[in-house]
mmCIF file of C-alpha atoms in Angstrom:
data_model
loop_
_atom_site.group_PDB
_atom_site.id
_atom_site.type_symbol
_atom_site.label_atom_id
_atom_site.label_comp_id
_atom_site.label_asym_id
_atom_site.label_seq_id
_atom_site.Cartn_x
_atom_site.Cartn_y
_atom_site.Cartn_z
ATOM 1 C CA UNK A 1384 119.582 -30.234 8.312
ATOM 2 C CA UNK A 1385 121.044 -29.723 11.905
ATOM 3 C CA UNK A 1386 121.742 -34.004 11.712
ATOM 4 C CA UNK A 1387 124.253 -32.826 8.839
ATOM 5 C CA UNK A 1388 125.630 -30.025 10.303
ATOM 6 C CA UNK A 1389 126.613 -31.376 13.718
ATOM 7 C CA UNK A 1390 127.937 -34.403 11.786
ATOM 8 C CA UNK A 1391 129.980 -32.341 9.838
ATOM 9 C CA UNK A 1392 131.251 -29.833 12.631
ATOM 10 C CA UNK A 1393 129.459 -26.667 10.563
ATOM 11 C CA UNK A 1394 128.968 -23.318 12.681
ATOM 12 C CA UNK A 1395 125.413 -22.100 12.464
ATOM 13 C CA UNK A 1396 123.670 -18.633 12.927
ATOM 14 C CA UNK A 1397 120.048 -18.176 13.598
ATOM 15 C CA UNK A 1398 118.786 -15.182 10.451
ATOM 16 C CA UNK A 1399 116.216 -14.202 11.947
ATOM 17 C CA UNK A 1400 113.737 -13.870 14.954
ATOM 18 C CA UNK A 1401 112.067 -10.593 13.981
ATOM 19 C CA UNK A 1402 111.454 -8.915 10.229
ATOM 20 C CA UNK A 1403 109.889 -5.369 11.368
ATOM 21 C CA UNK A 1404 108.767 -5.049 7.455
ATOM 22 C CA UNK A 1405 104.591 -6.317 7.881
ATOM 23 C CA UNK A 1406 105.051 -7.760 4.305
ATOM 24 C CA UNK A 1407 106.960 -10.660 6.104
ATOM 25 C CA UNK A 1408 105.382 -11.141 8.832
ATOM 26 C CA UNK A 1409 102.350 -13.844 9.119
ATOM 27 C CA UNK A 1410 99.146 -12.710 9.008
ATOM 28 C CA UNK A 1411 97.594 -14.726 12.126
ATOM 29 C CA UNK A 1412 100.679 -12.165 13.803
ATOM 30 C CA UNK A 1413 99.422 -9.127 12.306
ATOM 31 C CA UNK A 1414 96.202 -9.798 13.522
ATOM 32 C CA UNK A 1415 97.109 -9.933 17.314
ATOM 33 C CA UNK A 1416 97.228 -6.888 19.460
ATOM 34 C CA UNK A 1417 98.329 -6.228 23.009
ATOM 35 C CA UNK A 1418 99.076 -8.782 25.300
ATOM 36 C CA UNK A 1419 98.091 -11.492 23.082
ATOM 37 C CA UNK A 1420 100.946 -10.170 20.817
ATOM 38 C CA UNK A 1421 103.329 -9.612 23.323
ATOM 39 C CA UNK A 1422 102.811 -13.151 24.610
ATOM 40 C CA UNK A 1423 103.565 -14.724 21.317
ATOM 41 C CA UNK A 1424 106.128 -12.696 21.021
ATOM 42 C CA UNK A 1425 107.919 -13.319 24.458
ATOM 43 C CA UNK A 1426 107.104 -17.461 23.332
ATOM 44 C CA UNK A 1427 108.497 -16.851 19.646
ATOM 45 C CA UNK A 1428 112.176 -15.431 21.402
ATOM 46 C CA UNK A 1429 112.189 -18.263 24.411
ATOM 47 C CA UNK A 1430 111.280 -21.574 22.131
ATOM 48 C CA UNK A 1431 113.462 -20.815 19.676
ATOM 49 C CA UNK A 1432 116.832 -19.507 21.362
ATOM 50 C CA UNK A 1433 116.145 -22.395 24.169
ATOM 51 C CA UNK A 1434 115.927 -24.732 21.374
ATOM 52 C CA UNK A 1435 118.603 -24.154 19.691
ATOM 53 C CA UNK A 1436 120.466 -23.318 22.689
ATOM 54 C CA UNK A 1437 124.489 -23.026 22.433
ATOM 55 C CA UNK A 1438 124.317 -24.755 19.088
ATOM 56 C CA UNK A 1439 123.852 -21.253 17.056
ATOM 57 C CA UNK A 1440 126.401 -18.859 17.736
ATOM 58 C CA UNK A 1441 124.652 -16.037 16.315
ATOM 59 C CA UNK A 1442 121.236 -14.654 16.197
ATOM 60 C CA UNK A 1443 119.334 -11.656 13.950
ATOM 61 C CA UNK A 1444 117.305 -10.751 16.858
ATOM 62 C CA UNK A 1445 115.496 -7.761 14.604
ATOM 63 C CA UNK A 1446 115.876 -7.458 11.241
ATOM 64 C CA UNK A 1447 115.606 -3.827 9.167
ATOM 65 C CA UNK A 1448 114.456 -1.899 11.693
ATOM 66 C CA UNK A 1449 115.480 1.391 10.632
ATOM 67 C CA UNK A 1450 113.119 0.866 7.436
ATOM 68 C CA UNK A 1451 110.131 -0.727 9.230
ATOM 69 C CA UNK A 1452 108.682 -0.593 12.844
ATOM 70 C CA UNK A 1453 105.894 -3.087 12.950
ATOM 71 C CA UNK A 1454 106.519 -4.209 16.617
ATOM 72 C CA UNK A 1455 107.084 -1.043 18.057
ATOM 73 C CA UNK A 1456 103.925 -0.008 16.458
ATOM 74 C CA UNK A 1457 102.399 -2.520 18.051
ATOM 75 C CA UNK A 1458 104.121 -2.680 21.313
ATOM 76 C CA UNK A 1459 105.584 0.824 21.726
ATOM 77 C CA UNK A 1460 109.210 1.937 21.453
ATOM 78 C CA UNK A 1461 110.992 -0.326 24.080
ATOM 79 C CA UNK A 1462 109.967 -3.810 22.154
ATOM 80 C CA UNK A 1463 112.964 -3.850 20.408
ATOM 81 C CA UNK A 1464 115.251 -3.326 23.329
ATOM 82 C CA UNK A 1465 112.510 -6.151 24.912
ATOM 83 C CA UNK A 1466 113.467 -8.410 22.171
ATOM 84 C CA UNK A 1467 117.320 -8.164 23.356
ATOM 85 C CA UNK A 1468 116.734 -8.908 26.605
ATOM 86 C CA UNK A 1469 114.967 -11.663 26.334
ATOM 87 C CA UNK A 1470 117.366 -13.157 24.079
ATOM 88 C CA UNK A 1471 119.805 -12.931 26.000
ATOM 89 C CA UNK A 1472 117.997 -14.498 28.963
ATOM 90 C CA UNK A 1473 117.130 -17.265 26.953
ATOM 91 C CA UNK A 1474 120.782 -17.841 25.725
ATOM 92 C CA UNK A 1475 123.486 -15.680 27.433
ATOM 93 C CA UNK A 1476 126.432 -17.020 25.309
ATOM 94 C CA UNK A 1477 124.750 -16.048 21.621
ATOM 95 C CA UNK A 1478 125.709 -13.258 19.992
ATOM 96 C CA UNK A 1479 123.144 -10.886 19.160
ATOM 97 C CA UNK A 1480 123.279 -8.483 16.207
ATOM 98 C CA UNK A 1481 121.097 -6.386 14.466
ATOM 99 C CA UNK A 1482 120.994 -6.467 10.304
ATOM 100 C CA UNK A 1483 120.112 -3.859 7.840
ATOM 101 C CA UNK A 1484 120.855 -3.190 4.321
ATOM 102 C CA UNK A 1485 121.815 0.284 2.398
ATOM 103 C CA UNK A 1486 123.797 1.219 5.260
ATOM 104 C CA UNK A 1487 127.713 0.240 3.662
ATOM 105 C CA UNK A 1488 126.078 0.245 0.032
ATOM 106 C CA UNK A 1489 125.136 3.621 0.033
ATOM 107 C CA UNK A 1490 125.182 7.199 1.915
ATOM 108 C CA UNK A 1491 121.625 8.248 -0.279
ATOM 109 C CA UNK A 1492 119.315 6.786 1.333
ATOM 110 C CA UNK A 1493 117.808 8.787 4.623
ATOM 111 C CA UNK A 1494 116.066 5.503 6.335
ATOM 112 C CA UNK A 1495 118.950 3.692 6.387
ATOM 113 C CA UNK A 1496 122.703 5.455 6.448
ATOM 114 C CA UNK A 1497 125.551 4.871 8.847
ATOM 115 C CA UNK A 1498 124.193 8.207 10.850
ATOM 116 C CA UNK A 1499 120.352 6.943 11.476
ATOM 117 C CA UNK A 1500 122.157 3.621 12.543
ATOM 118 C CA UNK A 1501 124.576 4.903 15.035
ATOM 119 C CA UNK A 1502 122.038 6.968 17.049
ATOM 120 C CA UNK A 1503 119.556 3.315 17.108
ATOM 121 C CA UNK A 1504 122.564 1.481 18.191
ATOM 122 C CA UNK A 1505 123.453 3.940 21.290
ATOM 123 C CA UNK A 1506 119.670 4.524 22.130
ATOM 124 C CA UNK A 1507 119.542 0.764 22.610
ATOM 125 C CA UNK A 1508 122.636 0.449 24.662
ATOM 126 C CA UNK A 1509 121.724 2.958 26.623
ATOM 127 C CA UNK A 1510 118.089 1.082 27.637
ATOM 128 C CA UNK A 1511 120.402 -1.786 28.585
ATOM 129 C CA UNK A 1512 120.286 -4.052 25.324
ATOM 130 C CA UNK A 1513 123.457 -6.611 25.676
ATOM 131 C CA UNK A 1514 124.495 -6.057 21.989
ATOM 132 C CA UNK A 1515 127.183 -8.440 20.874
ATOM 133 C CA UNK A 1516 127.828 -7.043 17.192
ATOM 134 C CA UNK A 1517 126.543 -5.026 14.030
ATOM 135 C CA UNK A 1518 124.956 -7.033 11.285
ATOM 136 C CA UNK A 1519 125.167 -5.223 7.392
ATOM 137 C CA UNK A 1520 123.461 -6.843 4.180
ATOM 138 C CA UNK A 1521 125.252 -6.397 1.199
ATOM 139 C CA UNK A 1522 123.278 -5.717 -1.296
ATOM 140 C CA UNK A 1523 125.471 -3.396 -3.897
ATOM 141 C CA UNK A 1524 124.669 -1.718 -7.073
ATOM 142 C CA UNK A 1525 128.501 -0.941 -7.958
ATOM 143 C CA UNK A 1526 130.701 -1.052 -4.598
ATOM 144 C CA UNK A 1527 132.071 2.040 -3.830
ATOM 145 C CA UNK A 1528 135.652 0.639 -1.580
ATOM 146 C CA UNK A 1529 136.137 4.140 -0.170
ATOM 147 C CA UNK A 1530 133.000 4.995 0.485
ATOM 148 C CA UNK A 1531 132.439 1.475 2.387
ATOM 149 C CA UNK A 1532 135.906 1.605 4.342
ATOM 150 C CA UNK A 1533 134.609 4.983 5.739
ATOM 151 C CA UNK A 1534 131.234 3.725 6.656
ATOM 152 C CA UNK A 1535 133.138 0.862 8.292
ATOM 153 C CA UNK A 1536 135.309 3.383 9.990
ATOM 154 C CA UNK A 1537 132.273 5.600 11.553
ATOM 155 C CA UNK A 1538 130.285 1.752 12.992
ATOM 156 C CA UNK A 1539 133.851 0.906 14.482
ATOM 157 C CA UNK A 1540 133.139 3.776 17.020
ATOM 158 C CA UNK A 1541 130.257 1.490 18.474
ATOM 159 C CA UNK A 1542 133.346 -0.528 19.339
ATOM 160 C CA UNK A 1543 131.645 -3.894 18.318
ATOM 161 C CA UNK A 1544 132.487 -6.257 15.812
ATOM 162 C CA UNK A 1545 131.023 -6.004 12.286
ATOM 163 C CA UNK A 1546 129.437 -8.791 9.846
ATOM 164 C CA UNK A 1547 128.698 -8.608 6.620
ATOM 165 C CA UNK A 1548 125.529 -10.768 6.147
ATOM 166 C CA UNK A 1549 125.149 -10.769 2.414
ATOM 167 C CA UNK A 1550 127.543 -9.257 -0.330
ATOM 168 C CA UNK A 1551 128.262 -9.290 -3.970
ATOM 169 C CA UNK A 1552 130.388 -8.186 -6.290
ATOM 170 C CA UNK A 1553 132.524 -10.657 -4.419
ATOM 171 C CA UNK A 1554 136.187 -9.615 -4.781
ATOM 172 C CA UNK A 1555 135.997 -5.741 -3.972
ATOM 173 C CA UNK A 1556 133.880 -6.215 -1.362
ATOM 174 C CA UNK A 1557 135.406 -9.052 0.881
ATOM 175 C CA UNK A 1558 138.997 -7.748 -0.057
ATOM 176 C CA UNK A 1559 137.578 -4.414 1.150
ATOM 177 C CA UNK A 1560 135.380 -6.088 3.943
ATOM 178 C CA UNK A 1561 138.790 -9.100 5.001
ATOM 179 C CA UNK A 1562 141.158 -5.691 5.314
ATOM 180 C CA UNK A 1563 139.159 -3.789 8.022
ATOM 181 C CA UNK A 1564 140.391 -4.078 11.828
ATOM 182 C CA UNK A 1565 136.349 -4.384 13.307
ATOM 183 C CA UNK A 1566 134.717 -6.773 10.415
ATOM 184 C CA UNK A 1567 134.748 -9.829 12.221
ATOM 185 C CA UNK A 1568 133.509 -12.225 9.422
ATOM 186 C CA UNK A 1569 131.236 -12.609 6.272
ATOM 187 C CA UNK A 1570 128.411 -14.170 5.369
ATOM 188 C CA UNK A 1571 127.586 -15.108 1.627
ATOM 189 C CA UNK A 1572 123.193 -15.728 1.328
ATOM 190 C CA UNK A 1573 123.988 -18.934 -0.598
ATOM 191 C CA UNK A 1574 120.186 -19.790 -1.253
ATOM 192 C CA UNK A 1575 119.257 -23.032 -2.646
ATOM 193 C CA UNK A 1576 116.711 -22.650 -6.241
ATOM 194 C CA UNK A 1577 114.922 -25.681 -7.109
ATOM 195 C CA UNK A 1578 116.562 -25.549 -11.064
ATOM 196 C CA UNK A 1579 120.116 -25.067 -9.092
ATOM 197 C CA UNK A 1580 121.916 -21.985 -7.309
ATOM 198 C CA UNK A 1581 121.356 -18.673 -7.259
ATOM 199 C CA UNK A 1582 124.655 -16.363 -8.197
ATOM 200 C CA UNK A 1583 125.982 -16.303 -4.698
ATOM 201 C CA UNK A 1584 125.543 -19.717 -4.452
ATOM 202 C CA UNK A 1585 129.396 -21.313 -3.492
ATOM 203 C CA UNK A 1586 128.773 -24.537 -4.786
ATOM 204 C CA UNK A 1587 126.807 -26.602 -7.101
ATOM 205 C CA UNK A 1588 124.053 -29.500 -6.488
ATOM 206 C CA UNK A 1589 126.702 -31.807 -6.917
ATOM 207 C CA UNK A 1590 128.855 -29.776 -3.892
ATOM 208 C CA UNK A 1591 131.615 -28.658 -6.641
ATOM 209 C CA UNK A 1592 132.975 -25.388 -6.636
ATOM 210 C CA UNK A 1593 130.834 -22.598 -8.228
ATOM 211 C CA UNK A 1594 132.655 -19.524 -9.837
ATOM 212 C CA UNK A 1595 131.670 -17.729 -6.226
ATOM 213 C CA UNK A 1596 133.312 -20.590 -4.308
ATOM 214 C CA UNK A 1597 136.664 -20.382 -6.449
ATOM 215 C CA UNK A 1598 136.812 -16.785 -5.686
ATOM 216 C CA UNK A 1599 136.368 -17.260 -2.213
ATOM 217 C CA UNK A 1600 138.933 -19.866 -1.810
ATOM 218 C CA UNK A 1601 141.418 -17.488 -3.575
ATOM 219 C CA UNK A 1602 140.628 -14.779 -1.154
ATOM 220 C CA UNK A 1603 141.277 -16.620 1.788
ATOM 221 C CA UNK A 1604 144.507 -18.351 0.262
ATOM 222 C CA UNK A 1605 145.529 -14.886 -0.267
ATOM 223 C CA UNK A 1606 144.508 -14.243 3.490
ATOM 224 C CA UNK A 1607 146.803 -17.131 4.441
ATOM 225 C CA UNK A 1608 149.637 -15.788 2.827
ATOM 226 C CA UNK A 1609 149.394 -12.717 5.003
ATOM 227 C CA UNK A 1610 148.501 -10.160 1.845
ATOM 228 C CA UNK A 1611 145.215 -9.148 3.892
ATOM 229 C CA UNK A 1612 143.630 -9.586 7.479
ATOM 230 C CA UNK A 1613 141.459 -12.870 7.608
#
């Protein structure tokens, strides 16, 4: 896969190092404890980030951590902040993010809203965690654009740029998403099935334009022609 993508010039991200939720972690994992774990966990961050070094630009260091804490049960409440430094050890000139979902969907859910995300964010700034940019899965019901564009507005405050990792109901949210000042880009989970693409999916088996990837190239034509930010 990498043999393809330098050959065809294609940025990469790394998605991800850490899933806090047990339920996807391997078992042989949740069956160390201690220093064993915090070994294989120090090893897990260095061999891949070194690696891969300066060929992805971006790394999930932890993924949902406001829902789950699996690590920090583990390893107490500084393992994510250890996480970040060691990434960033291992490859200064990645850009680290964090990525959680229901935080731009929704303001109902109490694990996971712009307010318990905010408070994470400074508490690992303030332990001295390099953090390079906010990561948000998109995983809408029906998108609310106001409500979104004033989540947006409250994580600009962090003063880091914002990614959208996964999104659907493509053309309200990237318009919405393209149009604010701190969203720095947007990811689309374009998952391969073995009987063909998923709905996200951009293009077919055959690498021709899905319904997805002809909306996508019309919102960045209309990016081009200066109706939105791009």
């Amino acid at each position: 896969m990498l043999e393809f993508i330098r050959a065809n010039q294609t940025i990469t991200r790394g998605h991800n190092i850490f899933w806090e939720d047990p339920k996807y972690t391997p078992q042989w994992v949740c069956d160390l404890t201690g220093p064993e774990l915090q070994l294989t966990v120090n090893s897990c961050i260095q061999s891949l980030m070194n690696k891969y070094k300066e060929e992805f630009i971006h790394w999930d260091v932890s993924n949902e951590m406001l829902y789950f804490d699996f690590y920090e049960q583990r390893l107490g409440p500084n393992a994510t902040l250890h996480f970040y430094e060691i990434a960033h050890m291992s490859d200064p000139l990645a850009t680290l993010l964090v990525n959680e979902f229901n935080v731009v969907e929704t303001c109902s859910d109490v694990n996971s809203t712009v307010d318990t995300y905010i408070p994470r964010m400074r508490e690992l700034e303030r332990g001295g965690v390099s953090m390079d940019g906010i990561g948000l899965e998109g995983h809408f019901t029906i998108p609310n654009p106001p409500l979104m564009r004033a989540i947006l507005d409250k994580l600009a405050t962090l003063g880091l740029p914002i990614w959208l990792i996964e999104a659907i109901y493509l053309e309200e949210v990237l318009t919405e998403g393209f149009s604010h000042p701190s969203m720095n880009g947007i990811m689309l989970w374009t998952a391969l099935h073995p009987n063909g693409c998923y709905q996200m999916c951009l293009i077919d088996n055959n690498f021709q334009n899905l319904l997805v990837g002809e909306m996508v190239d019309k919102l960045l034509k209309n990016g081009k022609q200066g109706r939105y930010k791009v």
